[in-house]
CSV table of C-alpha atoms and ligand atoms in Angstrom, one decimal:
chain,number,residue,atom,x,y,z
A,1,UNK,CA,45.1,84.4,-146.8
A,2,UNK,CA,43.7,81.2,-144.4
A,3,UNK,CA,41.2,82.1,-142.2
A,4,UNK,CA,42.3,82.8,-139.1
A,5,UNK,CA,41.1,81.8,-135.5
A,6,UNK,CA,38.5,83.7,-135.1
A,7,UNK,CA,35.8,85.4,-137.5
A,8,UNK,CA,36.5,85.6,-140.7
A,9,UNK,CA,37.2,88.8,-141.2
A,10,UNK,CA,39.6,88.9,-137.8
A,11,UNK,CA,43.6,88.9,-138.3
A,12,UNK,CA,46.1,87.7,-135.8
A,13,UNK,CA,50.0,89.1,-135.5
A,14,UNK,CA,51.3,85.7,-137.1
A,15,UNK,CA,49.7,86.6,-139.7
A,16,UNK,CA,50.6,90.1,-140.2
A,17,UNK,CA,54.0,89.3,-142.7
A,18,UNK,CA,51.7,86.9,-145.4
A,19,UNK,CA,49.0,90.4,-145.0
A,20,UNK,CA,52.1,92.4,-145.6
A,21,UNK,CA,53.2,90.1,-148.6
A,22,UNK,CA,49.2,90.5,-150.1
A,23,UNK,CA,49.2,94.3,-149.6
A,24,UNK,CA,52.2,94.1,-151.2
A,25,UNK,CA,51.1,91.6,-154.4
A,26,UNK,CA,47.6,93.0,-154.6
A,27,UNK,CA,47.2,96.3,-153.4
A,28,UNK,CA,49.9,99.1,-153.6
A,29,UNK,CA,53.7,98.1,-153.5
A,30,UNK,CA,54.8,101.5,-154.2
A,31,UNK,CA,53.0,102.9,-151.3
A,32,UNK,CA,54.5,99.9,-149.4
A,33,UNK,CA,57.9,100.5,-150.8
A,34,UNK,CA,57.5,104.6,-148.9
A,35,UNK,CA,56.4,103.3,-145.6
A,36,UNK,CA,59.3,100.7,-145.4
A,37,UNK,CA,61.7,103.9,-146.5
A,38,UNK,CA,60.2,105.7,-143.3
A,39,UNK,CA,60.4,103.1,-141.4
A,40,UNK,CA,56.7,103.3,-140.3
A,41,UNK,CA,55.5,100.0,-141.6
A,42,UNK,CA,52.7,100.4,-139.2
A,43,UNK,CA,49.6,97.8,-140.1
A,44,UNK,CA,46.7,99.0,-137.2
A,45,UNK,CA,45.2,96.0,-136.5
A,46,UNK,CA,42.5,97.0,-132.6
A,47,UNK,CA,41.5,100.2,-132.2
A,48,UNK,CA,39.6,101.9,-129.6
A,49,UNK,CA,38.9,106.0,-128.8
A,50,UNK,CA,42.2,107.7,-129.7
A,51,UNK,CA,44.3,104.3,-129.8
A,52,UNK,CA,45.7,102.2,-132.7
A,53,UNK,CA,47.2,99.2,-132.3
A,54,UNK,CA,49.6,97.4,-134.5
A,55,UNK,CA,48.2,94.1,-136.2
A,56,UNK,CA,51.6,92.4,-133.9
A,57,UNK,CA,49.7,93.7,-131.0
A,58,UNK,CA,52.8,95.6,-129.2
A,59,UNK,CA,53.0,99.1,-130.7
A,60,UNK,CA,49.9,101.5,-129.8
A,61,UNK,CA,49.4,105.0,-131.3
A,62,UNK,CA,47.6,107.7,-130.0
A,63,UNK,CA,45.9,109.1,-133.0
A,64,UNK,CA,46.4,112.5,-134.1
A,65,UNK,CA,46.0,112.2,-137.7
A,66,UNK,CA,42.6,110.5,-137.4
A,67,UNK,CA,42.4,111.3,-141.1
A,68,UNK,CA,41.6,114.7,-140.8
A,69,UNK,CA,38.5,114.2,-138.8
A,70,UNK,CA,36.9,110.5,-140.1
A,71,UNK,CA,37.9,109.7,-135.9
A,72,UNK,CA,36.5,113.1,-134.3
A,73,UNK,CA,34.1,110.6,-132.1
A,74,UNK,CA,37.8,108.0,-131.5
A,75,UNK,CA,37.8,105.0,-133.0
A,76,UNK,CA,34.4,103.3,-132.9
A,77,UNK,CA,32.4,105.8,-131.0
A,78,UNK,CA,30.6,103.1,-128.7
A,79,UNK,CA,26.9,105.0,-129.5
A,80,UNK,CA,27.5,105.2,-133.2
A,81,UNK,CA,28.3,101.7,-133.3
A,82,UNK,CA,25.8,100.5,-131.7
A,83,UNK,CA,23.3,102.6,-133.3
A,84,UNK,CA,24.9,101.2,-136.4
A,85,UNK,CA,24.9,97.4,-135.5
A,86,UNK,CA,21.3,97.3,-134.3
A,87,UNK,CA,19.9,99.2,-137.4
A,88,UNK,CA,21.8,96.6,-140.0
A,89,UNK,CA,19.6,93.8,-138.5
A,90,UNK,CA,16.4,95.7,-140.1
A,91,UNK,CA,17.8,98.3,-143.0
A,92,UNK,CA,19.8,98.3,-146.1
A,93,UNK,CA,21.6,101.3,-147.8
A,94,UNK,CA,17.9,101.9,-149.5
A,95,UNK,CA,17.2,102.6,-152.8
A,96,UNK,CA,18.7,106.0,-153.7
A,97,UNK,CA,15.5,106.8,-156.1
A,98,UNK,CA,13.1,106.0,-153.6
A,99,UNK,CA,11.8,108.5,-150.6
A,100,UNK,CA,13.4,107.9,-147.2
A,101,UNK,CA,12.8,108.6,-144.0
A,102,UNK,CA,16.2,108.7,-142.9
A,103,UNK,CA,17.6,110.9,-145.4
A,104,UNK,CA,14.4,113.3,-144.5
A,105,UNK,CA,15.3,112.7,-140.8
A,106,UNK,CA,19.1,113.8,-141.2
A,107,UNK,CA,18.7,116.3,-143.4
A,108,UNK,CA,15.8,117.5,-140.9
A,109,UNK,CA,18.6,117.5,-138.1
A,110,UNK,CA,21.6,119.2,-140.7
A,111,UNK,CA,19.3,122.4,-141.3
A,112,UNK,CA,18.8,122.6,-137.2
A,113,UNK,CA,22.0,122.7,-136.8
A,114,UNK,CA,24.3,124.7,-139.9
A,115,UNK,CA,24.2,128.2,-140.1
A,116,UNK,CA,21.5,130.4,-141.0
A,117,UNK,CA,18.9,129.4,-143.6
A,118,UNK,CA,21.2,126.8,-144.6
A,119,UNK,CA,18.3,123.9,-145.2
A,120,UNK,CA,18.4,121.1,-148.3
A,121,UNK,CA,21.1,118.4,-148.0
A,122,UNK,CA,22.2,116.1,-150.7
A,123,UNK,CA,24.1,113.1,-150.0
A,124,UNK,CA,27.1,111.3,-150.8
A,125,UNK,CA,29.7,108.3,-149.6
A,126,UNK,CA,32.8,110.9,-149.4
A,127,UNK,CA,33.9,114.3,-149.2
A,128,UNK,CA,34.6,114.8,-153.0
A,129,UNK,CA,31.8,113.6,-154.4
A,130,UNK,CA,29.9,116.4,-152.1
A,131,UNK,CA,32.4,119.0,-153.2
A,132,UNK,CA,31.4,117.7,-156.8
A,133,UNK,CA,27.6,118.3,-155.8
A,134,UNK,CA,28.5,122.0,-154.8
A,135,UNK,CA,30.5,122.9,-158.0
A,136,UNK,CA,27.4,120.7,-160.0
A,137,UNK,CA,24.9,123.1,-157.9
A,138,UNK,CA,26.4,126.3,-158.6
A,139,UNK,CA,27.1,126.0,-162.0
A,140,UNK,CA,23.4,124.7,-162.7
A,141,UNK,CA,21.9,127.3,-160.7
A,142,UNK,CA,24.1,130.4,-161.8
A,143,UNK,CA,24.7,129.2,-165.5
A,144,UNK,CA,28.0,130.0,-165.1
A,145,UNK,CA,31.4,128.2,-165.6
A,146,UNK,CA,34.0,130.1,-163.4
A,147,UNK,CA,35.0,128.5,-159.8
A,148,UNK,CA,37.9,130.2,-158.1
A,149,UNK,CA,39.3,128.0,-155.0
A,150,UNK,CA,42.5,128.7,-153.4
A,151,UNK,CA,46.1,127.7,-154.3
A,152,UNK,CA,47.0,125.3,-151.8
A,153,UNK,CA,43.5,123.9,-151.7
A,154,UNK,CA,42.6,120.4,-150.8
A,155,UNK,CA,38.6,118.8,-152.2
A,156,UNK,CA,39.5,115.3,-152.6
A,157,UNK,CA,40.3,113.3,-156.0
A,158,UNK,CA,36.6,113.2,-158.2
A,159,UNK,CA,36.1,115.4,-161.2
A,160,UNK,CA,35.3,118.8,-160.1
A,161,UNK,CA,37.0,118.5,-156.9
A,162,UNK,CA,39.9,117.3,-158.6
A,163,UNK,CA,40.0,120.3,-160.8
A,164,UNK,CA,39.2,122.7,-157.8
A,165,UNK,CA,42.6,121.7,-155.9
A,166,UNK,CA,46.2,121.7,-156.4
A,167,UNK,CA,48.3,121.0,-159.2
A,168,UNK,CA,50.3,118.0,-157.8
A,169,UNK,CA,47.3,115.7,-157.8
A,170,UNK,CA,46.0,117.2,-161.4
A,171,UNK,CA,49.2,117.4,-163.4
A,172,UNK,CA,49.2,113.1,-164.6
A,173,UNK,CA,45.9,113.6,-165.6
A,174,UNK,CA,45.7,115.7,-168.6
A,175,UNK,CA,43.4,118.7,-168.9
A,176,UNK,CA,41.0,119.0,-166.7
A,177,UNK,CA,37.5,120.6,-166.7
A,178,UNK,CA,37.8,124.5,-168.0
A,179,UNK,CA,36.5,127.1,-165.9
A,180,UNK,CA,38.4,126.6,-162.6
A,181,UNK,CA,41.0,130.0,-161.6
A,182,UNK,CA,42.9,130.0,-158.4
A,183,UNK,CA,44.0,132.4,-155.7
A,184,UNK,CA,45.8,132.9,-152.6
A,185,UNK,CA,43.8,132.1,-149.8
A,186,UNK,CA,43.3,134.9,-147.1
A,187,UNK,CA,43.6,137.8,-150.0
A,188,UNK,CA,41.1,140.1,-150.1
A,189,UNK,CA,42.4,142.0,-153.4
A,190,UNK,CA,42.9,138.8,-155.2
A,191,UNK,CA,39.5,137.5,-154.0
A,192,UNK,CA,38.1,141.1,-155.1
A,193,UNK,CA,39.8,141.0,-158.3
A,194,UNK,CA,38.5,137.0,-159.7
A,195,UNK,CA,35.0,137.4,-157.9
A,196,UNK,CA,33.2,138.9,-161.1
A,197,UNK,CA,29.9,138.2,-163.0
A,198,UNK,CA,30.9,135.2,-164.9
A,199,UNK,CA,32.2,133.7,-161.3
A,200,UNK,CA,29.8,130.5,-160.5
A,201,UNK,CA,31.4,130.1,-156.9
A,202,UNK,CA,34.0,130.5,-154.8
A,203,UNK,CA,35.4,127.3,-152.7
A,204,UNK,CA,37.3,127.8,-149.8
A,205,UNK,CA,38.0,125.0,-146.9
A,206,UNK,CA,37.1,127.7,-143.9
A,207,UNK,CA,40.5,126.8,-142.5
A,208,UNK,CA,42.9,124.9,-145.2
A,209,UNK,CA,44.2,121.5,-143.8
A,210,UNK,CA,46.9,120.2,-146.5
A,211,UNK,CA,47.8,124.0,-147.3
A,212,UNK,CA,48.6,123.9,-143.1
A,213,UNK,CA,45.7,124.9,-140.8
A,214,UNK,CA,46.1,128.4,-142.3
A,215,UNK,CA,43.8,131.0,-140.5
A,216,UNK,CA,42.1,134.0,-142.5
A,217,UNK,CA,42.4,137.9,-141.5
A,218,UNK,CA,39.5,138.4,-139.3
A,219,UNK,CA,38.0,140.5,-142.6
A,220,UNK,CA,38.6,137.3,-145.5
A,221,UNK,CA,35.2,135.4,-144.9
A,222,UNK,CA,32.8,138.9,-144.3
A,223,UNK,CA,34.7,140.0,-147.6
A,224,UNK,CA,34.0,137.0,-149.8
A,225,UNK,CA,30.5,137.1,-148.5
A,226,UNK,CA,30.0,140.7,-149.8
A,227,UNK,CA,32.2,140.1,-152.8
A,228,UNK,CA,29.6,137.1,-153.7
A,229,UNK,CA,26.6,138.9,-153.2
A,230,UNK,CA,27.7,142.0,-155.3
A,231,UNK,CA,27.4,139.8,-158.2
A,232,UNK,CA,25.7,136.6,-157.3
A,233,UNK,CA,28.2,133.9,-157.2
A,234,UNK,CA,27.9,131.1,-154.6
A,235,UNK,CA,29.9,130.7,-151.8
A,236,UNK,CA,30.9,127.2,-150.7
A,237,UNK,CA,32.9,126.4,-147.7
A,238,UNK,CA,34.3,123.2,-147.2
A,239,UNK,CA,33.9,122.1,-143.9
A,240,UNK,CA,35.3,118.1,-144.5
A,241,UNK,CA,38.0,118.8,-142.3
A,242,UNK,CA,37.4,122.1,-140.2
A,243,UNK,CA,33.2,121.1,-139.3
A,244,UNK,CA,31.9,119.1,-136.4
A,245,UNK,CA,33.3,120.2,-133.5
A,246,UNK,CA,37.1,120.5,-134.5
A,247,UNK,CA,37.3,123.9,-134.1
A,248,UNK,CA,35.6,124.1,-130.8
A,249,UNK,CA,32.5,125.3,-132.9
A,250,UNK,CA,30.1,123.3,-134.0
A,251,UNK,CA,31.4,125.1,-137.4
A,252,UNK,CA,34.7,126.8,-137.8
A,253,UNK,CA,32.9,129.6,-139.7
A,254,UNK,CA,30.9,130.6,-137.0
A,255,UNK,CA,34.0,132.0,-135.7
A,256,UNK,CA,33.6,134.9,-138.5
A,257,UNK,CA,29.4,134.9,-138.3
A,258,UNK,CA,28.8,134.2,-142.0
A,259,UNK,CA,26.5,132.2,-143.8
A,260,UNK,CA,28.1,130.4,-146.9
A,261,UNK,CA,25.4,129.6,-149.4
A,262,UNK,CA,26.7,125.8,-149.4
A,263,UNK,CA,28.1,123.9,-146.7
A,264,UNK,CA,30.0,120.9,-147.4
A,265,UNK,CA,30.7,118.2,-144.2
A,266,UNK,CA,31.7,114.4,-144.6
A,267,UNK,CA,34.7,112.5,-142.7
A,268,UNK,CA,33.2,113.0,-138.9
A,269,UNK,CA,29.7,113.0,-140.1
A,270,UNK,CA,29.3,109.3,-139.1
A,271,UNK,CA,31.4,108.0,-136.8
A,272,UNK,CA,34.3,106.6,-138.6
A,273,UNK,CA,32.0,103.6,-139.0
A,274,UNK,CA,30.3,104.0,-142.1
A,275,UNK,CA,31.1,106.6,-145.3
A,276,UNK,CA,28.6,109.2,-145.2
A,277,UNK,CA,28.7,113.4,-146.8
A,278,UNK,CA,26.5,116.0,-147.0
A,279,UNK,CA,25.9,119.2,-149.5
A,280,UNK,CA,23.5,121.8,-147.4
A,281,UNK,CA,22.4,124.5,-149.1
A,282,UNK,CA,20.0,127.8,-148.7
A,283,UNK,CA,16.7,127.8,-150.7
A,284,UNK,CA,17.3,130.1,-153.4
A,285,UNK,CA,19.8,127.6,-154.4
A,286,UNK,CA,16.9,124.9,-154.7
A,287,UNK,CA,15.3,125.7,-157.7
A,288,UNK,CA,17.5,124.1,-159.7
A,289,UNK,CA,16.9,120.9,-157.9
A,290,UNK,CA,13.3,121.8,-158.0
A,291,UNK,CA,14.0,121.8,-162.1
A,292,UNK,CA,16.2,119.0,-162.1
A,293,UNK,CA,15.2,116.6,-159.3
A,294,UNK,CA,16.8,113.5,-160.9
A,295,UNK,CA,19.8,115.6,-161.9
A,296,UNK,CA,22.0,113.9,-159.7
A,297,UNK,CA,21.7,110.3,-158.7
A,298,UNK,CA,24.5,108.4,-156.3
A,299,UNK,CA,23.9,104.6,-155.5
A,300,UNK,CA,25.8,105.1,-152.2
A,301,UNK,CA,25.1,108.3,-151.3
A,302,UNK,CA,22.4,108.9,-148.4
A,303,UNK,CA,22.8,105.3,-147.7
A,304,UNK,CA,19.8,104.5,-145.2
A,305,UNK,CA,22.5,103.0,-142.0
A,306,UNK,CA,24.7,105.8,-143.2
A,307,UNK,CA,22.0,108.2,-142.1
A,308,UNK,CA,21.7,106.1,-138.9
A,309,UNK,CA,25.0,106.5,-138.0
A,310,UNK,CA,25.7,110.1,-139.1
A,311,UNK,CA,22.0,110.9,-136.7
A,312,UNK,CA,23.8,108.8,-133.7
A,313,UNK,CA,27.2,111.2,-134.3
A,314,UNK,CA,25.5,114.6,-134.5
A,315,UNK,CA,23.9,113.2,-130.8
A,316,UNK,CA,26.7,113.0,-129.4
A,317,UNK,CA,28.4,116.1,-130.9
A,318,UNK,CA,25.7,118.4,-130.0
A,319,UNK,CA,25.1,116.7,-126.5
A,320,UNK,CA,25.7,119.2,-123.5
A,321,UNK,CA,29.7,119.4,-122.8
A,322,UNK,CA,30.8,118.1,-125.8
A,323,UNK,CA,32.5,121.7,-127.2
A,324,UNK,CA,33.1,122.3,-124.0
A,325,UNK,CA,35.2,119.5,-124.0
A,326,UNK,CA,37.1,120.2,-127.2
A,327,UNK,CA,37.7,123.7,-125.9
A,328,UNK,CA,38.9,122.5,-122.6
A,329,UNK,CA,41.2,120.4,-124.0
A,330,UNK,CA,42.5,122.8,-126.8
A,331,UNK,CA,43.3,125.0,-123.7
A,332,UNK,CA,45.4,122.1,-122.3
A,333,UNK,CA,47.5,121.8,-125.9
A,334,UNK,CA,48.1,125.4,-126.1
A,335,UNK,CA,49.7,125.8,-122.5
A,336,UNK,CA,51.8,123.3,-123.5
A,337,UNK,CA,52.9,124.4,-127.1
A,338,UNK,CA,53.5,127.9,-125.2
A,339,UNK,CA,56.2,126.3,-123.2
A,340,UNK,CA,57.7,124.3,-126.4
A,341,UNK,CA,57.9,127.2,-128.3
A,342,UNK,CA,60.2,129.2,-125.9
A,343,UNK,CA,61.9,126.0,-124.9
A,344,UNK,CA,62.5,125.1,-128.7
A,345,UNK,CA,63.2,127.8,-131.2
A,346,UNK,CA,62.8,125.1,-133.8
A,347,UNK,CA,58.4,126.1,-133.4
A,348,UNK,CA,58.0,129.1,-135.5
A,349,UNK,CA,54.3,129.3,-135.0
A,350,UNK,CA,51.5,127.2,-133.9
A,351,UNK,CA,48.0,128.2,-135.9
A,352,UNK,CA,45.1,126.6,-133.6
A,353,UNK,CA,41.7,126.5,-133.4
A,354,UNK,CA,40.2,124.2,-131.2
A,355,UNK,CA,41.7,120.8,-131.7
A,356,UNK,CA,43.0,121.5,-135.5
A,357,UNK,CA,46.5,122.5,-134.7
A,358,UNK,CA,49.4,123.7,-137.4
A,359,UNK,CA,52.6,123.0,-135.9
A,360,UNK,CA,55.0,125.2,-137.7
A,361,UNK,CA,58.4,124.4,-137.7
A,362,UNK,CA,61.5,125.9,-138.9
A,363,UNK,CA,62.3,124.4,-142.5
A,364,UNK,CA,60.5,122.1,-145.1
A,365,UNK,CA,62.2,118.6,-144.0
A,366,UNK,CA,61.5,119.2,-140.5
A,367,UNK,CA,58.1,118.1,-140.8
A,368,UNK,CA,58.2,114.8,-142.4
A,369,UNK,CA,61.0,114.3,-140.0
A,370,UNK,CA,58.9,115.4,-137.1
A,371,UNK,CA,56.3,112.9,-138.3
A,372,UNK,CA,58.8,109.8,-138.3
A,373,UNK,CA,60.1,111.1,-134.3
A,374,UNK,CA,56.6,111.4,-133.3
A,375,UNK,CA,55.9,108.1,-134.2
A,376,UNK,CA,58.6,107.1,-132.7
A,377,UNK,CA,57.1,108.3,-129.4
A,378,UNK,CA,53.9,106.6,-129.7
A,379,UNK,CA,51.8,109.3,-132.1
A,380,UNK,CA,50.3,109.1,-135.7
A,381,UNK,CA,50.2,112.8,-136.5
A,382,UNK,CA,51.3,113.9,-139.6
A,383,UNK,CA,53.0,117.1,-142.2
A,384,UNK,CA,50.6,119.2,-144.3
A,385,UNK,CA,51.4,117.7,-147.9
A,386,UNK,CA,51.0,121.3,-149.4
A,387,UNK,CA,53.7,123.0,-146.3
A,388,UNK,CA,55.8,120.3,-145.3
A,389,UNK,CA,57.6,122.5,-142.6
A,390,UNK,CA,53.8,122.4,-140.7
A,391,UNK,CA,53.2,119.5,-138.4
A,392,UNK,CA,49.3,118.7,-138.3
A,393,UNK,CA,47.8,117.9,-135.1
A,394,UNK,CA,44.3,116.5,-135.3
A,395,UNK,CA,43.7,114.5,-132.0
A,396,UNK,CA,40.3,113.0,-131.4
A,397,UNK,CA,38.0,115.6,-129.8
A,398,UNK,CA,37.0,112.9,-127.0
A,399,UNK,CA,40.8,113.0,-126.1
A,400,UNK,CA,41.5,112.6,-121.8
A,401,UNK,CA,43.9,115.4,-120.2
A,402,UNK,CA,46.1,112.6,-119.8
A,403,UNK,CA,46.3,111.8,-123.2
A,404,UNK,CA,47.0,115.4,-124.5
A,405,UNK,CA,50.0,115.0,-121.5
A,406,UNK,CA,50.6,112.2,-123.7
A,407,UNK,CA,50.9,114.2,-126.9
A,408,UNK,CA,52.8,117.1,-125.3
A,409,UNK,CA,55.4,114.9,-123.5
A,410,UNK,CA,56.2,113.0,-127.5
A,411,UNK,CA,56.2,116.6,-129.1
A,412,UNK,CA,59.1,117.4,-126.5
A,413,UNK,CA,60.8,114.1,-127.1
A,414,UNK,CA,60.4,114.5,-130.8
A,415,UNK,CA,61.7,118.2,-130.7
A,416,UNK,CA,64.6,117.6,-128.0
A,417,UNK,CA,65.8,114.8,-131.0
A,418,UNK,CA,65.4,117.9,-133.8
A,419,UNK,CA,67.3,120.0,-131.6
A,420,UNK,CA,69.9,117.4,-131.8
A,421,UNK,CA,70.1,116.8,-135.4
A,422,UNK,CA,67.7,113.9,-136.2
A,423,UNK,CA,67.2,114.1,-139.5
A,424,UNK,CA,65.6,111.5,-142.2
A,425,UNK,CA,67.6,110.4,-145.1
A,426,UNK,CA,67.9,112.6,-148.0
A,427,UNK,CA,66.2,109.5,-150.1
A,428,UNK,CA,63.4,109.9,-148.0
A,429,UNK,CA,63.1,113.2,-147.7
A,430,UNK,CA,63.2,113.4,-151.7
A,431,UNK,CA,60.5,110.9,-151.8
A,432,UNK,CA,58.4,112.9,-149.5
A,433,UNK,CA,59.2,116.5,-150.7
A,434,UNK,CA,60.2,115.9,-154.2
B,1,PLP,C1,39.0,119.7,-146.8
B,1,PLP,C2,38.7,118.4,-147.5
B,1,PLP,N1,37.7,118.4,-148.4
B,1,PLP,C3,37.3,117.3,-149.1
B,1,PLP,C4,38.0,116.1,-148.9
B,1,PLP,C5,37.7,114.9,-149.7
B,1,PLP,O1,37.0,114.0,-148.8
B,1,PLP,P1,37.0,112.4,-149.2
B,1,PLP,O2,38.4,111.9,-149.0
B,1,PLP,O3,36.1,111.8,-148.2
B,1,PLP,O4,36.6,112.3,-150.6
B,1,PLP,C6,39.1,116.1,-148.0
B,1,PLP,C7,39.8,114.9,-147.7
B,1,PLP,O5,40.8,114.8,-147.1
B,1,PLP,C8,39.4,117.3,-147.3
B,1,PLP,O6,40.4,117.3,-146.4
């Protein structure tokens, strides 16, 4: 690629077909090759608070993917950035084995704000290396092997997340780490029954994302609690997706007043702008760290402007109005999915908290379909890869009225075109469902 007009690292439309052609050489033709098939060959080029812009400059998208919470803030939050730009004129990513102040200073803010005695945060780039740090923690500390996560799950694609989640991703890989069992989320029995003394932890994401926003009976998250202290396994929630705000909470599991003994947040944490995750966890929990302080090490992780960022985020997150905002604006989306659903008996369901919606619809094909309409009609929002028939709606939580109208008025498009038999290609639908 020449280097274009302006900065180096700036692209113009012309030359979005030779970027196409590189992606295409040098990064991932097949994943290419499913994006043509769908007919979204979509390259975002500007973005700005809930809009993405095509690198040709003509097509906008109002962003309700926002990859499952990285854009909570919209795209480049104007506080975090600048936060972010002013501190890389003086800091680094530091040296993980040093001290730092910045790590001391987040962490600091982290225990203020989680749950309970939640208080000791170790940090990492993404999501899965955090889950990793969980699973790492509670098999240290408990000397156990056993993890039981849910069936439908989603932790990300390192080692012991990996192994914590579905098949699909696991199956090319050969055999994974032993120890991990898996249950149904949302039962109590089958929670009772694999909960037993030679159970490390128990993983849950509070509400599951790819398994399709799936919401517990109001008794799942008091159980597991009880069900973990009975025999002193750890309980680990995975916040990635459902943390920071989403919910209308500043933590979805505040809706069910428990305190997991490990917290795990990443996507929102900074901004979009820089990779930054966190493992919190309750003292008891500690010692092993107090044994094994080098025990685990991460170039990347805690990164110094990471911390910066992720401090300038949690600001604006916790600043007066914020969830009052999300909640306002949840309200907005569910008057208007009240209407679609008796308009459209295609909507079998729609699972919500806060701005983390499950769109259920009536049969597997209609989400992926659904996805292709909506874009279509000017929104990025996308199926749940584990429940194809749910559409998931994860607007940014700084989203305008007018925007949700937005967002309502493509769902009605996209569903009056359902109604009428839009349907993607059996090809594609085989690619995308198998
Ligand atoms: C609930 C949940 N946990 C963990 C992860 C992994 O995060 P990352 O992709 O940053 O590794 C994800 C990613 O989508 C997620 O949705």
């Amino acid at each position: 690629m020449e280097q274009g007009q302006g900065r180096f690292w700036q692209f113009e439309a012309a030359d979005r077909a030779q970027l196409l052609a590189d992606y295409e050489r040098f990064v991932n033709p097949g994943r290419l090759a499913v994006y043509r098939a769908l007919g979204v060959e979509f390259v975002p080029g500007k973005r700005e608070g809930a809009w993405l812009w095509d690198l040709d400059g003509r097509r906008r998208v109002l962003n309700c993917r926002c990859s499952g919470g990285v854009f909570n803030l919209g795209h480049r939050p104007p506080r975090v950035v600048e936060a972010l730009r002013e501190a890389a004129l003086e800091l680094d990513v530091g040296d993980h084995m040093l001290l730092s102040a910045w790590r001391a200073a987040l962490a600091r803010r982290l225990a203020e704000l989680t749950p309970g005695d939640l208080q000791y945060s170790t940090f990492s780039p993404g999501g899965a290396e955090a889950i990793d740090v969980a699973v790492k923690l509670a098999r240290g500390y408990t000397r156990r092997a056993e993890i039981v996560s849910i069936k439908g799950g989603y932790h990300g694609h390192t080692g012991f997340a990996l192994a914590a989640g579905e098949d699909v991703f696991r199956a090319k890989f050969g055999p994974m780490p032993p120890g991990f069992v898996k249950i149904p989320f949302g039962d109590e029995g089958a929670a009772a029954a694999a909960i037993t003394e030679r159970t490390a932890a128990i993983i849950v994401e509070t509400i599951p994302a790819t398994a399709g926003i799936l919401l517990p009976p109001p008794g799942y998250y008091p159980a597991l609690r009880r069900l973990c202290d009975e025999v002193g396994a750890v309980l680990i929630l995975d916040e990635v997706q459902a943390g920071l705000g989403r919910t209308g909470r500043l933590w979805a599991i505040e809706e069910w007043g428990v305190v997991p003994d490990i917290l795990v947040i990443g996507k929102g944490l900074s901004g979009g702008v820089y990779p930054m995750s966190a493992t919190v966890h309750r003292p008891h929990l500690d010692r092993f760290f107090q044994e094994n302080p080098f025990v685990h090490l991460s170039s990347f992780g805690g990164a110094e402007l990471g911390c910066v960022a992720a401090l300038a985020a949690l600001g604006q997150i916790t600043e007066a109005g914020f969830l009052a905002h999300v909640n306002e604006m949840a309200a907005r989306f569910a008057a208007g999915f009240r209407e679609l659903q008796q308009r459209y008996s295609l909507v079998r369901e729609v699972r919500q908290r806060g701005l983390m919606v499950g769109f259920e619809l009536a049969e597997p094909w209609m989400g992926p379909t659904m996805t292709s309409l909506m874009a279509d009609n000017g929104v990025l929002a996308v199926f749940a890869d584990f429940r194809p028939s749910t559409l998931q709606i994860m607007p940014p939580l700084i989203i305008q009225p007018e925007e949700v109208d937005f967002v309502l008025e493509a769902l009605d498009r996209s569903l009056r075109a359902l109604a009428k038999g839009a349907r993607l290609p059996e090809e594609v639908l085989k690619l995308l469902l198998g």
